[in-house]
C-alpha cells in the first residue's frame, strides 16, 4: 500500500504518454508543466541518463505537486531546486561519479519509496525547510572511500546541509528507511534544526551509523543498528560507531535526544566530541546497546551543559568485555544504567556513579533482565522489559527486527 499523504486526494492526475517512453530526453521536460494540485504519472520503463533536474515547481499547503515515477530509472544523478510542496515517489537513481540526489532551496519536499545506490559521493544531500525522506533505500554510496582509503570528509548515505544563505536546514524527517553498505556515514543530521531520525534500519556503514553535528533539537529514536561485515572495518580494524555527536562544523550542537534505539553490533554505542564548539544537552536514554565489539560502549569526551546517559542497558562486547566508559566525565551524568553479561543467569549491575575509565566495579548483582513485549516504545520489537528479579533468566540476544512497512509493495 502506498502512503496516505496530502497528495492522495489530488483532484487532477496527468499521465505523461509517449509512444517510445525510453526515448524521453530529460526529467525537466517531463515535469516542467506540473501544476499545484496535480499528480504527474511517469509510466514505468522510462530510462534517463546523466544529470537530471526538477526545478521551479511550486505547490501549496493544500495543493501539493506529486510526481509518481515507479520503475523509472535515472542512470546518473538528480538535482531538485527552487521547489515547494513537492512529493517525488518511486524513482531509482543509480550509478554516478557524484551525488545521487541533491536538493537545495526547497521548502516541503518529500522523497517517498525512492531508491538511490552506487554513487561515488553522497546518496542524498538535502538542504531547505520541511525535508522528508520516508520508506526509501540508500546503499552502496560514498564509493570514493571504498576500502577506507580516505581519512576524512566521509560522504553520507542520507544527510542534510546548510541552506544557500548559510542558515541551517529546518524541520527534517528521516523515517522508515533502509540505509546500508555505505563507505561513509549512514544518516547525518548536519547543520539542521528540528530533526527527527526514527524507525530506520541502518547497517554495515564505515564510520558512524547516525551522526549529529552543528544541529539543534534533534530526536533520534527507535532505530535498529547492526554492523557485521568485516569489509567495512576502519583503518583501526574497528566496526562503525552507532551514534556520534560532534561539533566540528563551526556551530554548537544542542538538545540532542537519543532514545529507545537498539544497537545489535557496533564498535561503540555513543561517541561524543567537539572541536572548537560545544556539545550541549545531549540526552542518551532507554537504549539497548548489545555487543559493542571490543571497545567500551561509551566515549564521553566533551563537557558542558546537562549531558546525560541514563536508563540504558549495555551488554558486554563480542569479546566478553564488560561495559563501561572511556574519556573524561566532566559535565556528564551517567547513572541508572544496567551493565550486563551475556551468559545464562549472569548478573547485571546498576551503576551508581561514573566510575572512571574502562569498566564497572563488580557490585552485588542487582537485576536480571530479558526481552519483553510490554514497554512504552513503539514498534514493539524495539524495546525491552526490565525487572528487579526473574525466577529464571535465559541467555540474552538481540531481538529480531522487521522494518515497518517492508518489503515494499506497489500496485
Short mmCIF file of C-alpha atoms in Angstrom, two decimals:
data_model
loop_
_atom_site.label_atom_id
_atom_site.label_comp_id
_atom_site.label_asym_id
_atom_site.label_seq_id
_atom_site.Cartn_x
_atom_site.Cartn_y
_atom_site.Cartn_z
CA UNK A 1 0.00 0.00 0.00
CA UNK A 2 1.21 3.47 -0.73
CA UNK A 3 1.43 6.16 1.88
CA UNK A 4 -1.54 8.38 2.58
CA UNK A 5 -0.37 11.94 2.16
CA UNK A 6 -1.72 15.36 1.33
CA UNK A 7 -1.21 14.36 -2.28
CA UNK A 8 -3.57 11.39 -2.07
CA UNK A 9 -6.67 13.48 -2.62
CA UNK A 10 -5.35 15.44 -5.61
CA UNK A 11 -8.13 16.46 -7.93
CA UNK A 12 -6.11 16.17 -11.14
CA UNK A 13 -3.97 13.29 -12.34
CA UNK A 14 -1.91 13.55 -15.52
CA UNK A 15 -0.13 10.65 -17.20
CA UNK A 16 2.80 11.54 -19.40
CA UNK A 17 2.42 9.44 -22.53
CA UNK A 18 4.99 8.74 -25.20
CA UNK A 19 4.99 6.09 -27.87
CA UNK A 20 8.62 5.37 -27.00
CA UNK A 21 8.97 6.19 -23.31
CA UNK A 22 12.63 5.20 -23.21
CA UNK A 23 13.42 7.99 -25.68
CA UNK A 24 12.35 10.81 -23.35
CA UNK A 25 15.12 13.39 -23.21
CA UNK A 26 15.07 14.86 -19.73
CA UNK A 27 13.14 14.89 -16.48
CA UNK A 28 12.81 18.66 -16.52
CA UNK A 29 10.96 18.42 -19.85
CA UNK A 30 8.54 15.91 -18.37
CA UNK A 31 7.85 17.81 -15.16
CA UNK A 32 8.04 21.48 -16.13
CA UNK A 33 4.28 21.85 -16.74
CA UNK A 34 3.09 20.25 -13.49
CA UNK A 35 0.63 22.50 -11.66
CA UNK A 36 -0.41 22.81 -7.99
CA UNK A 37 -2.82 20.04 -7.04
CA UNK A 38 -1.79 17.75 -9.89
CA UNK A 39 -0.28 14.27 -9.87
CA UNK A 40 2.07 13.64 -12.76
CA UNK A 41 2.49 9.92 -13.50
CA UNK A 42 5.58 8.95 -15.47
CA UNK A 43 4.98 5.50 -16.98
CA UNK A 44 7.18 2.57 -15.95
CA UNK A 45 10.08 1.82 -18.21
CA UNK A 46 11.34 5.35 -18.72
CA UNK A 47 15.14 5.34 -18.55
CA UNK A 48 17.06 8.62 -18.22
CA UNK A 49 20.78 9.21 -18.02
CA UNK A 50 23.26 11.85 -16.93
CA UNK A 51 22.41 14.89 -14.81
CA UNK A 52 18.65 15.27 -14.40
CA UNK A 53 16.80 18.20 -12.82
CA UNK A 54 13.46 19.10 -11.30
CA UNK A 55 13.26 22.86 -10.98
CA UNK A 56 10.78 25.62 -10.24
CA UNK A 57 7.71 23.59 -9.26
CA UNK A 58 5.55 25.35 -6.68
CA UNK A 59 2.60 23.75 -4.97
CA UNK A 60 0.88 25.00 -1.84
CA UNK A 61 -0.15 23.70 1.58
CA UNK A 62 -3.40 22.21 0.27
CA UNK A 63 -2.27 21.60 -3.30
CA UNK A 64 0.95 19.62 -3.41
CA UNK A 65 2.51 18.61 -6.69
CA UNK A 66 3.10 14.85 -6.86
CA UNK A 67 5.41 13.16 -9.34
CA UNK A 68 4.90 9.40 -9.42
CA UNK A 69 7.79 7.57 -11.05
CA UNK A 70 7.69 3.89 -10.14
CA UNK A 71 10.10 1.79 -12.22
CA UNK A 72 11.58 4.95 -13.70
CA UNK A 73 15.39 4.88 -13.65
CA UNK A 74 17.97 7.64 -13.78
CA UNK A 75 21.39 6.31 -14.68
CA UNK A 76 23.19 9.34 -13.25
CA UNK A 77 22.05 11.84 -10.64
CA UNK A 78 19.17 14.17 -9.78
CA UNK A 79 19.15 17.81 -8.69
CA UNK A 80 15.94 19.26 -7.16
CA UNK A 81 15.97 23.05 -6.80
CA UNK A 82 13.67 26.00 -6.17
CA UNK A 83 10.62 23.82 -5.44
CA UNK A 84 7.87 23.98 -2.83
CA UNK A 85 5.28 21.42 -1.70
CA UNK A 86 6.60 18.68 -3.95
CA UNK A 87 6.40 14.90 -3.46
CA UNK A 88 8.51 12.55 -5.58
CA UNK A 89 7.79 8.83 -5.34
CA UNK A 90 9.21 5.63 -6.70
CA UNK A 91 12.17 6.82 -8.76
CA UNK A 92 15.51 4.98 -8.83
CA UNK A 93 18.74 6.96 -9.13
CA UNK A 94 21.94 4.98 -9.64
CA UNK A 95 25.50 4.84 -10.95
CA UNK A 96 27.21 8.23 -10.91
CA UNK A 97 30.58 9.75 -10.06
CA UNK A 98 28.83 12.41 -7.95
CA UNK A 99 25.91 12.62 -5.56
CA UNK A 100 22.75 10.56 -6.05
CA UNK A 101 20.09 13.15 -5.17
CA UNK A 102 20.83 16.74 -4.16
CA UNK A 103 18.15 19.21 -3.12
CA UNK A 104 18.64 22.91 -2.49
CA UNK A 105 16.45 25.96 -1.98
CA UNK A 106 13.40 23.74 -1.43
CA UNK A 107 10.52 24.02 1.00
CA UNK A 108 8.37 21.00 1.88
CA UNK A 109 9.98 18.30 -0.23
CA UNK A 110 9.07 14.64 0.34
CA UNK A 111 11.02 11.74 -1.16
CA UNK A 112 8.99 8.53 -0.77
CA UNK A 113 9.89 4.99 -1.83
CA UNK A 114 12.96 6.28 -3.65
CA UNK A 115 15.96 4.05 -4.39
CA UNK A 116 19.46 5.50 -4.52
CA UNK A 117 22.58 3.40 -4.97
CA UNK A 118 26.07 3.11 -6.42
CA UNK A 119 27.30 6.71 -6.27
CA UNK A 120 30.80 7.95 -5.63
CA UNK A 121 29.66 10.75 -3.31
CA UNK A 122 26.60 11.21 -1.06
CA UNK A 123 23.49 9.16 -1.60
CA UNK A 124 21.25 12.10 -0.68
CA UNK A 125 22.34 15.59 0.38
CA UNK A 126 19.39 17.86 1.18
CA UNK A 127 19.05 21.46 2.28
CA UNK A 128 15.94 23.54 2.80
CA UNK A 129 12.86 23.55 5.01
CA UNK A 130 10.35 20.77 5.54
CA UNK A 131 12.55 17.95 4.21
CA UNK A 132 11.26 14.38 4.42
CA UNK A 133 12.76 11.04 3.35
CA UNK A 134 10.42 8.12 4.03
CA UNK A 135 10.37 4.41 3.14
CA UNK A 136 13.34 4.79 0.84
CA UNK A 137 16.50 2.73 0.39
CA UNK A 138 20.05 4.07 0.04
CA UNK A 139 23.00 1.72 -0.34
CA UNK A 140 26.47 1.35 -1.89
CA UNK A 141 27.29 5.05 -1.88
CA UNK A 142 30.34 7.07 -0.76
CA UNK A 143 32.27 4.76 -3.05
CA UNK A 144 35.25 7.13 -3.24
CA UNK A 145 36.14 5.89 0.23
CA UNK A 146 35.92 2.21 -0.70
CA UNK A 147 38.34 0.28 1.46
CA UNK A 148 38.68 3.19 3.88
CA UNK A 149 41.31 4.95 1.83
CA UNK A 150 40.16 8.48 2.66
CA UNK A 151 40.88 9.56 6.23
CA UNK A 152 38.43 12.49 6.48
CA UNK A 153 35.35 14.07 4.94
CA UNK A 154 33.37 10.88 4.52
CA UNK A 155 30.24 11.26 2.40
CA UNK A 156 26.79 10.35 3.69
CA UNK A 157 24.12 7.86 2.75
CA UNK A 158 21.42 10.38 3.72
CA UNK A 159 22.38 13.80 5.01
CA UNK A 160 21.45 17.44 5.45
CA UNK A 161 23.46 20.60 4.99
CA UNK A 162 23.09 24.36 5.46
CA UNK A 163 20.92 26.40 3.10
CA UNK A 164 22.22 28.71 0.42
CA UNK A 165 22.13 31.72 2.75
CA UNK A 166 24.25 29.90 5.35
CA UNK A 167 21.44 29.21 7.79
CA UNK A 168 20.66 25.65 8.95
CA UNK A 169 18.05 23.49 7.27
CA UNK A 170 14.82 23.19 9.23
CA UNK A 171 12.16 20.60 10.04
CA UNK A 172 13.81 17.44 8.78
CA UNK A 173 12.18 13.98 8.95
CA UNK A 174 14.11 10.82 8.06
CA UNK A 175 11.95 7.79 8.82
CA UNK A 176 11.37 4.13 7.89
CA UNK A 177 14.38 3.87 5.58
CA UNK A 178 16.88 1.13 4.78
CA UNK A 179 20.43 2.50 4.85
CA UNK A 180 23.32 0.12 4.30
CA UNK A 181 26.68 -0.64 2.70
CA UNK A 182 27.88 2.94 2.81
CA UNK A 183 31.58 3.82 2.80
CA UNK A 184 30.93 6.86 4.96
CA UNK A 185 28.29 7.86 7.48
CA UNK A 186 24.79 6.37 7.49
CA UNK A 187 22.37 9.17 8.39
CA UNK A 188 23.82 12.63 9.03
CA UNK A 189 21.95 15.48 10.68
CA UNK A 190 24.38 18.24 9.81
CA UNK A 191 23.50 21.91 10.07
CA UNK A 192 19.82 21.27 10.76
CA UNK A 193 17.32 22.50 13.33
CA UNK A 194 14.32 20.43 14.43
CA UNK A 195 15.07 16.99 13.02
CA UNK A 196 13.63 13.51 13.57
CA UNK A 197 15.51 10.31 12.70
CA UNK A 198 13.25 7.37 13.53
CA UNK A 199 12.42 3.76 12.66
CA UNK A 200 15.35 3.36 10.27
CA UNK A 201 17.32 0.15 9.81
CA UNK A 202 20.99 1.11 9.36
CA UNK A 203 23.69 -1.50 8.85
CA UNK A 204 27.22 -2.02 7.57
CA UNK A 205 28.49 1.53 7.19
CA UNK A 206 32.07 2.71 7.54
CA UNK A 207 32.30 5.40 10.21
CA UNK A 208 29.06 6.13 12.06
CA UNK A 209 25.51 4.85 11.69
CA UNK A 210 23.95 8.13 12.88
CA UNK A 211 25.96 11.35 13.14
CA UNK A 212 24.66 14.67 14.54
CA UNK A 213 26.74 17.83 14.19
CA UNK A 214 26.12 21.59 14.21
CA UNK A 215 22.42 20.95 14.81
CA UNK A 216 19.75 21.82 17.34
CA UNK A 217 16.66 19.99 18.65
CA UNK A 218 17.33 16.59 17.13
CA UNK A 219 15.49 13.40 18.16
CA UNK A 220 16.96 10.02 17.21
CA UNK A 221 14.65 7.19 18.25
CA UNK A 222 13.51 3.62 17.55
CA UNK A 223 16.28 2.90 15.05
CA UNK A 224 17.88 -0.52 14.68
CA UNK A 225 21.63 -0.59 14.07
CA UNK A 226 23.76 -3.53 13.07
CA UNK A 227 27.34 -3.72 11.75
CA UNK A 228 28.74 -7.15 10.93
CA UNK A 229 30.51 -7.08 7.55
CA UNK A 230 34.28 -7.02 8.26
CA UNK A 231 34.87 -5.30 4.91
CA UNK A 232 33.59 -2.07 6.49
CA UNK A 233 36.03 -2.03 9.40
CA UNK A 234 38.03 1.19 9.51
CA UNK A 235 41.79 1.56 9.33
CA UNK A 236 41.97 0.66 13.03
CA UNK A 237 40.15 -2.60 12.27
CA UNK A 238 37.02 -1.46 14.07
CA UNK A 239 33.37 -1.51 13.08
CA UNK A 240 31.34 1.70 12.82
CA UNK A 241 30.22 3.62 15.88
CA UNK A 242 26.47 3.59 16.37
CA UNK A 243 25.84 7.20 17.43
CA UNK A 244 28.29 10.08 17.14
CA UNK A 245 27.51 13.60 18.34
CA UNK A 246 30.07 16.25 17.47
CA UNK A 247 30.64 19.95 16.99
CA UNK A 248 33.29 20.19 14.30
CA UNK A 249 31.46 22.15 11.61
CA UNK A 250 31.52 25.64 13.07
CA UNK A 251 28.37 25.59 15.19
CA UNK A 252 27.26 24.31 18.59
CA UNK A 253 25.32 21.08 18.82
CA UNK A 254 22.49 21.34 21.33
CA UNK A 255 19.41 19.48 22.54
CA UNK A 256 20.02 16.06 21.04
CA UNK A 257 17.78 13.27 22.35
CA UNK A 258 18.82 9.69 21.53
CA UNK A 259 16.29 7.22 22.94
CA UNK A 260 14.63 3.82 22.51
CA UNK A 261 17.14 2.57 19.94
CA UNK A 262 18.63 -0.91 19.64
CA UNK A 263 22.25 -1.39 18.68
CA UNK A 264 22.84 -5.03 17.78
CA UNK A 265 26.54 -4.70 16.92
CA UNK A 266 28.85 -1.70 16.67
CA UNK A 267 32.31 -0.61 17.67
CA UNK A 268 30.92 1.82 20.22
CA UNK A 269 27.40 2.81 21.19
CA UNK A 270 27.86 6.53 21.84
CA UNK A 271 30.80 8.75 20.94
CA UNK A 272 30.79 12.48 21.58
CA UNK A 273 33.45 15.05 20.89
CA UNK A 274 33.92 18.70 19.98
CA UNK A 275 36.46 20.67 18.01
CA UNK A 276 36.20 24.35 18.85
CA UNK A 277 32.46 24.34 19.62
CA UNK A 278 30.40 22.78 22.39
CA UNK A 279 28.19 19.73 22.55
CA UNK A 280 25.46 20.74 24.99
CA UNK A 281 22.40 18.94 26.32
CA UNK A 282 22.81 15.52 24.81
CA UNK A 283 20.48 13.03 26.49
CA UNK A 284 21.04 9.34 25.79
CA UNK A 285 18.38 7.21 27.45
CA UNK A 286 16.33 3.99 27.22
CA UNK A 287 18.63 2.50 24.59
CA UNK A 288 19.83 -1.09 24.42
CA UNK A 289 23.42 -1.46 23.28
CA UNK A 290 24.28 -5.03 22.51
CA UNK A 291 27.69 -6.32 21.57
CA UNK A 292 29.84 -3.20 21.26
CA UNK A 293 32.77 -5.14 19.77
CA UNK A 294 35.86 -4.90 21.98
CA UNK A 295 35.70 -1.25 22.96
CA UNK A 296 33.79 0.37 25.75
CA UNK A 297 30.27 1.34 24.74
CA UNK A 298 30.68 4.98 25.73
CA UNK A 299 33.21 7.66 24.99
CA UNK A 300 32.02 10.83 26.65
CA UNK A 301 34.90 13.14 25.98
CA UNK A 302 33.39 16.60 25.94
CA UNK A 303 31.93 18.57 28.81
CA UNK A 304 29.40 21.30 29.34
CA UNK A 305 25.66 21.63 29.55
CA UNK A 306 23.41 18.96 31.00
CA UNK A 307 24.57 15.88 29.12
CA UNK A 308 23.08 12.63 30.45
CA UNK A 309 23.40 8.88 29.92
CA UNK A 310 20.56 7.29 31.88
CA UNK A 311 18.33 4.21 31.99
CA UNK A 312 20.13 2.27 29.26
CA UNK A 313 21.14 -1.35 29.03
CA UNK A 314 24.73 -2.01 27.95
CA UNK A 315 25.54 -5.65 27.16
CA UNK A 316 29.12 -6.87 27.13
CA UNK A 317 31.00 -6.88 23.82
CA UNK A 318 31.67 -9.72 21.43
CA UNK A 319 34.96 -10.50 23.14
CA UNK A 320 33.40 -10.64 26.57
CA UNK A 321 34.47 -7.20 27.72
CA UNK A 322 32.09 -5.72 30.21
CA UNK A 323 30.59 -2.32 29.76
CA UNK A 324 31.99 0.92 30.99
CA UNK A 325 33.07 4.18 29.52
CA UNK A 326 36.18 5.94 28.39
CA UNK A 327 37.04 9.59 28.49
CA UNK A 328 36.51 12.39 30.95
CA UNK A 329 33.14 12.57 32.64
CA UNK A 330 33.05 16.29 33.42
CA UNK A 331 29.66 17.74 32.62
CA UNK A 332 28.06 14.32 32.22
CA UNK A 333 25.59 12.46 34.40
CA UNK A 334 25.97 8.71 33.90
CA UNK A 335 23.57 6.87 36.15
CA UNK A 336 20.75 4.34 36.47
CA UNK A 337 22.10 2.18 33.64
CA UNK A 338 22.45 -1.58 33.58
CA UNK A 339 25.73 -3.20 32.58
CA UNK A 340 25.06 -6.82 31.69
CA UNK A 341 26.77 -10.10 30.83
CA UNK A 342 25.57 -12.38 28.03
CA UNK A 343 25.66 -15.67 29.89
CA UNK A 344 22.63 -17.54 31.13
CA UNK A 345 21.66 -16.24 34.56
CA UNK A 346 24.67 -13.94 34.59
CA UNK A 347 24.21 -10.96 36.90
CA UNK A 348 23.92 -7.42 35.68
CA UNK A 349 24.91 -4.33 37.61
CA UNK A 350 23.35 -0.99 38.23
CA UNK A 351 25.76 1.90 38.07
CA UNK A 352 25.57 4.41 40.89
CA UNK A 353 28.03 6.93 39.55
CA UNK A 354 30.64 7.45 36.87
CA UNK A 355 33.37 5.03 37.86
CA UNK A 356 36.26 6.23 35.74
CA UNK A 357 37.97 4.86 32.70
CA UNK A 358 37.29 1.39 31.33
CA UNK A 359 34.88 -0.63 33.25
CA UNK A 360 32.49 -1.12 36.08
CA UNK A 361 33.10 -2.28 39.62
CA UNK A 362 31.83 -5.68 40.48
CA UNK A 363 28.99 -4.95 42.83
CA UNK A 364 26.43 -7.38 44.10
CA UNK A 365 24.10 -8.33 41.27
CA UNK A 366 21.04 -6.11 41.21
CA UNK A 367 18.97 -7.30 38.26
CA UNK A 368 18.31 -9.96 35.74
CA UNK A 369 16.60 -8.89 32.58
CA UNK A 370 15.22 -10.28 29.36
CA UNK A 371 13.36 -9.05 26.33
CA UNK A 372 9.70 -8.44 26.98
CA UNK A 373 6.60 -7.48 25.00
CA UNK A 374 5.43 -4.55 27.07
CA UNK A 375 7.08 -1.16 27.18
CA UNK A 376 6.49 2.42 26.19
CA UNK A 377 8.37 2.28 22.88
CA UNK A 378 6.86 1.54 19.50
CA UNK A 379 7.22 -0.55 17.43
CA UNK A 380 7.16 -3.40 19.93
CA UNK A 381 10.28 -5.31 18.77
CA UNK A 382 12.42 -2.28 19.58
CA UNK A 383 12.02 -2.23 23.32
CA UNK A 384 12.75 -4.29 26.38
CA UNK A 385 11.24 -5.02 29.75
CA UNK A 386 13.38 -4.70 32.85
CA UNK A 387 12.52 -6.26 36.20
CA UNK A 388 14.29 -6.44 39.53
CA UNK A 389 14.13 -10.23 39.70
CA UNK A 390 13.27 -13.12 37.44
CA UNK A 391 12.67 -16.63 38.63
CA UNK A 392 14.68 -17.83 35.67
CA UNK A 393 16.73 -15.84 33.19
CA UNK A 394 17.76 -17.00 29.74
CA UNK A 395 20.68 -16.09 27.53
CA UNK A 396 20.41 -12.60 26.12
CA UNK A 397 20.24 -11.95 22.42
CA UNK A 398 19.15 -9.04 20.23
CA UNK A 399 15.51 -9.22 19.14
CA UNK A 400 14.56 -9.94 15.58
CA UNK A 401 13.74 -6.80 13.68
CA UNK A 402 11.46 -6.27 10.72
CA UNK A 403 11.41 -2.68 9.45
CA UNK A 404 7.97 -1.13 9.42
CA UNK A 405 6.30 -1.35 6.00
CA UNK A 406 8.97 -3.52 4.35
CA UNK A 407 9.17 -5.18 1.93
CA UNK A 408 7.52 -2.52 -0.15
CA UNK A 409 4.54 -3.44 -2.24
CA UNK A 410 3.46 -1.38 -5.21
CA UNK A 411 0.36 -1.61 -7.32
#
